[in-house]
Structures are given as structure tokens and as C-alpha cells.
């Protein structure tokens, strides 16, 4: 019987390094969009980054209140946590790492179900382009 996959989101899955962030946005990155979210991603060598690391950005320009920005970030993080397994397995089989930034581009807070559908669509697009 296969072991069940756990829906966790650990510190090692967060993109915290300023150097890797600069590498993600200045390198030969690729983008995928599914309104209201845009994903910027960059496959890297496993020596640079192992597995998938993500960054979530919600601009202060669109949401002035921190409460609203945190809610949108929580929605995206939860959607990723629940639906990441196919992408993580694909990256592990390729023997590379993946840096991903999710950028919220809408000026309105969408429902959690809608955000989750869009994150799933983005994860499928990213997996198809790898």
C-alpha cells in the first residue's frame, strides 16, 4: 500500500534567500498567468535549490490594508499546499530544482474556491512547461 502524501508546507519550501529571489527575477525566467494570479518560475540545478520553493507576493499598491494582503496570501498558500504533489513529484524526477513566485494581480479579493482553481491551473501550466 503506498504511503499517503501529507499536505504540509514547510520552511524549506519557502523561497527566503535574497540571492535566489534576484536569480528568479533577473534570470531567464518563464511566466504563466491565470487571472488573478501570475506565476514567475525558473528551473535551476539541484545544487542551487533542491525541490520546489515558492514565494507569494501581494502588492501593497492594490491592497493597502495588511489584513487583506495576508488573507490573499493565506488563500494562495493553502491552495498550493493542497495541490502541490504532482508538481513536486515531476520536479523530483527531473533531478532539478524549481523556484516559483506567485504574484496576485487583481485589485479585488476573490473567493477561496476561485483562487484554488486558478492555482491548480497554474501548477498544471508550470508542469507542462518543464
PDB file of C-alpha atoms in Angstrom:
ATOM      1  CA  UNK A   1       0.000   0.000   0.000  1.00  0.00           C
ATOM      2  CA  UNK A   2       1.525   3.367  -0.976  1.00  0.00           C
ATOM      3  CA  UNK A   3       2.189   5.826   1.795  1.00  0.00           C
ATOM      4  CA  UNK A   4      -0.297   8.714   1.898  1.00  0.00           C
ATOM      5  CA  UNK A   5       1.010  12.116   0.900  1.00  0.00           C
ATOM      6  CA  UNK A   6       0.900  14.763   3.568  1.00  0.00           C
ATOM      7  CA  UNK A   7      -0.325  18.238   2.798  1.00  0.00           C
ATOM      8  CA  UNK A   8       2.365  20.240   4.551  1.00  0.00           C
ATOM      9  CA  UNK A   9       4.114  23.491   3.774  1.00  0.00           C
ATOM     10  CA  UNK A  10       7.495  23.551   5.465  1.00  0.00           C
ATOM     11  CA  UNK A  11      10.080  26.280   5.819  1.00  0.00           C
ATOM     12  CA  UNK A  12      12.284  24.512   3.262  1.00  0.00           C
ATOM     13  CA  UNK A  13       9.545  25.054   0.648  1.00  0.00           C
ATOM     14  CA  UNK A  14       9.576  28.826   1.112  1.00  0.00           C
ATOM     15  CA  UNK A  15      11.799  30.996  -1.002  1.00  0.00           C
ATOM     16  CA  UNK A  16      13.590  33.154   1.579  1.00  0.00           C
ATOM     17  CA  UNK A  17      17.027  33.728   0.072  1.00  0.00           C
ATOM     18  CA  UNK A  18      17.509  37.191  -1.421  1.00  0.00           C
ATOM     19  CA  UNK A  19      20.099  35.769  -3.816  1.00  0.00           C
ATOM     20  CA  UNK A  20      17.669  33.167  -5.165  1.00  0.00           C
ATOM     21  CA  UNK A  21      14.913  35.800  -5.454  1.00  0.00           C
ATOM     22  CA  UNK A  22      17.197  38.003  -7.524  1.00  0.00           C
ATOM     23  CA  UNK A  23      18.152  34.973  -9.618  1.00  0.00           C
ATOM     24  CA  UNK A  24      14.452  34.202 -10.181  1.00  0.00           C
ATOM     25  CA  UNK A  25      13.502  37.692 -11.353  1.00  0.00           C
ATOM     26  CA  UNK A  26      16.682  38.551 -13.274  1.00  0.00           C
ATOM     27  CA  UNK A  27      17.418  35.219 -14.914  1.00  0.00           C
ATOM     28  CA  UNK A  28      15.862  33.524 -17.904  1.00  0.00           C
ATOM     29  CA  UNK A  29      12.576  33.066 -16.096  1.00  0.00           C
ATOM     30  CA  UNK A  30       9.282  31.978 -17.577  1.00  0.00           C
ATOM     31  CA  UNK A  31       5.798  33.148 -16.744  1.00  0.00           C
ATOM     32  CA  UNK A  32       2.328  31.671 -16.680  1.00  0.00           C
ATOM     33  CA  UNK A  33      -0.882  33.523 -15.933  1.00  0.00           C
ATOM     34  CA  UNK A  34      -4.283  32.522 -14.718  1.00  0.00           C
ATOM     35  CA  UNK A  35      -6.131  35.626 -13.615  1.00  0.00           C
ATOM     36  CA  UNK A  36      -5.956  36.808 -10.804  1.00  0.00           C
ATOM     37  CA  UNK A  37      -2.528  35.195 -10.279  1.00  0.00           C
ATOM     38  CA  UNK A  38       0.655  35.337 -12.320  1.00  0.00           C
ATOM     39  CA  UNK A  39       3.461  32.840 -11.755  1.00  0.00           C
ATOM     40  CA  UNK A  40       7.110  33.527 -12.491  1.00  0.00           C
ATOM     41  CA  UNK A  41       9.199  30.352 -12.397  1.00  0.00           C
ATOM     42  CA  UNK A  42      12.733  29.239 -13.086  1.00  0.00           C
ATOM     43  CA  UNK A  43      14.096  25.688 -13.216  1.00  0.00           C
ATOM     44  CA  UNK A  44      17.526  25.558 -11.550  1.00  0.00           C
ATOM     45  CA  UNK A  45      20.184  22.951 -10.946  1.00  0.00           C
ATOM     46  CA  UNK A  46      19.709  20.768  -7.891  1.00  0.00           C
ATOM     47  CA  UNK A  47      22.978  22.119  -6.443  1.00  0.00           C
ATOM     48  CA  UNK A  48      21.401  25.603  -6.330  1.00  0.00           C
ATOM     49  CA  UNK A  49      17.978  24.606  -4.989  1.00  0.00           C
ATOM     50  CA  UNK A  50      16.561  21.191  -4.227  1.00  0.00           C
ATOM     51  CA  UNK A  51      12.842  20.653  -4.779  1.00  0.00           C
ATOM     52  CA  UNK A  52      10.263  23.398  -5.253  1.00  0.00           C
ATOM     53  CA  UNK A  53      10.470  26.717  -3.397  1.00  0.00           C
ATOM     54  CA  UNK A  54       7.742  29.313  -3.654  1.00  0.00           C
ATOM     55  CA  UNK A  55       7.293  32.997  -2.945  1.00  0.00           C
ATOM     56  CA  UNK A  56       3.906  34.700  -2.629  1.00  0.00           C
ATOM     57  CA  UNK A  57       3.568  38.398  -3.357  1.00  0.00           C
ATOM     58  CA  UNK A  58       0.509  40.606  -2.911  1.00  0.00           C
ATOM     59  CA  UNK A  59       1.233  44.250  -3.803  1.00  0.00           C
ATOM     60  CA  UNK A  60       0.597  46.979  -1.260  1.00  0.00           C
ATOM     61  CA  UNK A  61      -0.452  49.156  -4.182  1.00  0.00           C
ATOM     62  CA  UNK A  62      -3.583  47.043  -4.662  1.00  0.00           C
ATOM     63  CA  UNK A  63      -4.353  46.190  -1.012  1.00  0.00           C
ATOM     64  CA  UNK A  64      -3.480  48.956   1.411  1.00  0.00           C
ATOM     65  CA  UNK A  65      -4.585  47.028   4.500  1.00  0.00           C
ATOM     66  CA  UNK A  66      -2.261  44.303   5.748  1.00  0.00           C
ATOM     67  CA  UNK A  67      -5.286  42.234   6.754  1.00  0.00           C
ATOM     68  CA  UNK A  68      -6.369  41.977   3.122  1.00  0.00           C
ATOM     69  CA  UNK A  69      -2.855  41.178   1.860  1.00  0.00           C
ATOM     70  CA  UNK A  70      -2.460  38.449   4.469  1.00  0.00           C
ATOM     71  CA  UNK A  71      -5.821  36.923   3.571  1.00  0.00           C
ATOM     72  CA  UNK A  72      -4.915  36.672  -0.111  1.00  0.00           C
ATOM     73  CA  UNK A  73      -1.504  35.198   0.746  1.00  0.00           C
ATOM     74  CA  UNK A  74      -3.189  32.648   3.000  1.00  0.00           C
ATOM     75  CA  UNK A  75      -5.580  31.661   0.203  1.00  0.00           C
ATOM     76  CA  UNK A  76      -2.738  31.115  -2.272  1.00  0.00           C
ATOM     77  CA  UNK A  77      -0.588  29.259   0.263  1.00  0.00           C
ATOM     78  CA  UNK A  78      -3.446  26.933   1.196  1.00  0.00           C
ATOM     79  CA  UNK A  79      -4.290  26.208  -2.444  1.00  0.00           C
ATOM     80  CA  UNK A  80      -0.638  25.417  -3.189  1.00  0.00           C
ATOM     81  CA  UNK A  81      -0.303  23.231  -0.093  1.00  0.00           C
ATOM     82  CA  UNK A  82      -3.288  21.099  -1.091  1.00  0.00           C
ATOM     83  CA  UNK A  83      -2.384  20.707  -4.779  1.00  0.00           C
ATOM     84  CA  UNK A  84       1.424  20.722  -4.985  1.00  0.00           C
ATOM     85  CA  UNK A  85       2.095  16.979  -5.108  1.00  0.00           C
ATOM     86  CA  UNK A  86       2.047  16.415  -8.876  1.00  0.00           C
ATOM     87  CA  UNK A  87       4.457  19.292  -9.499  1.00  0.00           C
ATOM     88  CA  UNK A  88       6.785  18.280  -6.658  1.00  0.00           C
ATOM     89  CA  UNK A  89       6.982  14.700  -7.962  1.00  0.00           C
ATOM     90  CA  UNK A  90       7.648  15.904 -11.501  1.00  0.00           C
ATOM     91  CA  UNK A  91      10.477  18.171 -10.336  1.00  0.00           C
ATOM     92  CA  UNK A  92      11.961  15.393  -8.187  1.00  0.00           C
ATOM     93  CA  UNK A  93      12.018  13.006 -11.161  1.00  0.00           C
ATOM     94  CA  UNK A  94      13.739  15.590 -13.350  1.00  0.00           C
ATOM     95  CA  UNK A  95      16.591  15.937 -10.852  1.00  0.00           C
ATOM     96  CA  UNK A  96      16.368  19.727 -10.811  1.00  0.00           C
ATOM     97  CA  UNK A  97      15.007  22.404  -8.538  1.00  0.00           C
ATOM     98  CA  UNK A  98      12.271  24.936  -9.204  1.00  0.00           C
ATOM     99  CA  UNK A  99      11.801  28.495  -7.986  1.00  0.00           C
ATOM    100  CA  UNK A 100       8.263  29.874  -8.249  1.00  0.00           C
ATOM    101  CA  UNK A 101       6.794  33.282  -7.397  1.00  0.00           C
ATOM    102  CA  UNK A 102       3.018  33.686  -7.256  1.00  0.00           C
ATOM    103  CA  UNK A 103       2.023  37.321  -7.795  1.00  0.00           C
ATOM    104  CA  UNK A 104      -1.553  38.414  -7.178  1.00  0.00           C
ATOM    105  CA  UNK A 105      -2.549  40.932  -9.856  1.00  0.00           C
ATOM    106  CA  UNK A 106      -6.217  41.650  -9.145  1.00  0.00           C
ATOM    107  CA  UNK A 107      -7.418  44.569  -7.034  1.00  0.00           C
ATOM    108  CA  UNK A 108     -10.265  42.540  -5.516  1.00  0.00           C
ATOM    109  CA  UNK A 109     -10.308  39.673  -3.054  1.00  0.00           C
ATOM    110  CA  UNK A 110     -11.652  36.567  -4.777  1.00  0.00           C
ATOM    111  CA  UNK A 111     -13.275  33.548  -3.130  1.00  0.00           C
ATOM    112  CA  UNK A 112     -11.041  30.783  -1.837  1.00  0.00           C
ATOM    113  CA  UNK A 113     -12.520  28.244  -4.259  1.00  0.00           C
ATOM    114  CA  UNK A 114     -11.809  30.522  -7.231  1.00  0.00           C
ATOM    115  CA  UNK A 115      -8.224  31.142  -6.110  1.00  0.00           C
ATOM    116  CA  UNK A 116      -7.685  27.405  -5.641  1.00  0.00           C
ATOM    117  CA  UNK A 117      -8.920  26.647  -9.179  1.00  0.00           C
ATOM    118  CA  UNK A 118      -6.530  29.234 -10.571  1.00  0.00           C
ATOM    119  CA  UNK A 119      -3.567  27.940  -8.572  1.00  0.00           C
ATOM    120  CA  UNK A 120      -4.282  24.398  -9.806  1.00  0.00           C
ATOM    121  CA  UNK A 121      -4.390  25.683 -13.380  1.00  0.00           C
ATOM    122  CA  UNK A 122      -1.068  27.488 -12.866  1.00  0.00           C
ATOM    123  CA  UNK A 123       0.566  24.393 -11.385  1.00  0.00           C
ATOM    124  CA  UNK A 124      -0.579  22.414 -14.433  1.00  0.00           C
ATOM    125  CA  UNK A 125       0.846  25.045 -16.787  1.00  0.00           C
ATOM    126  CA  UNK A 126       4.169  25.092 -14.930  1.00  0.00           C
ATOM    127  CA  UNK A 127       4.350  21.295 -15.019  1.00  0.00           C
ATOM    128  CA  UNK A 128       3.643  21.275 -18.743  1.00  0.00           C
ATOM    129  CA  UNK A 129       6.444  23.757 -19.459  1.00  0.00           C
ATOM    130  CA  UNK A 130       9.122  21.882 -17.521  1.00  0.00           C
TER     131      UNK A 130
END
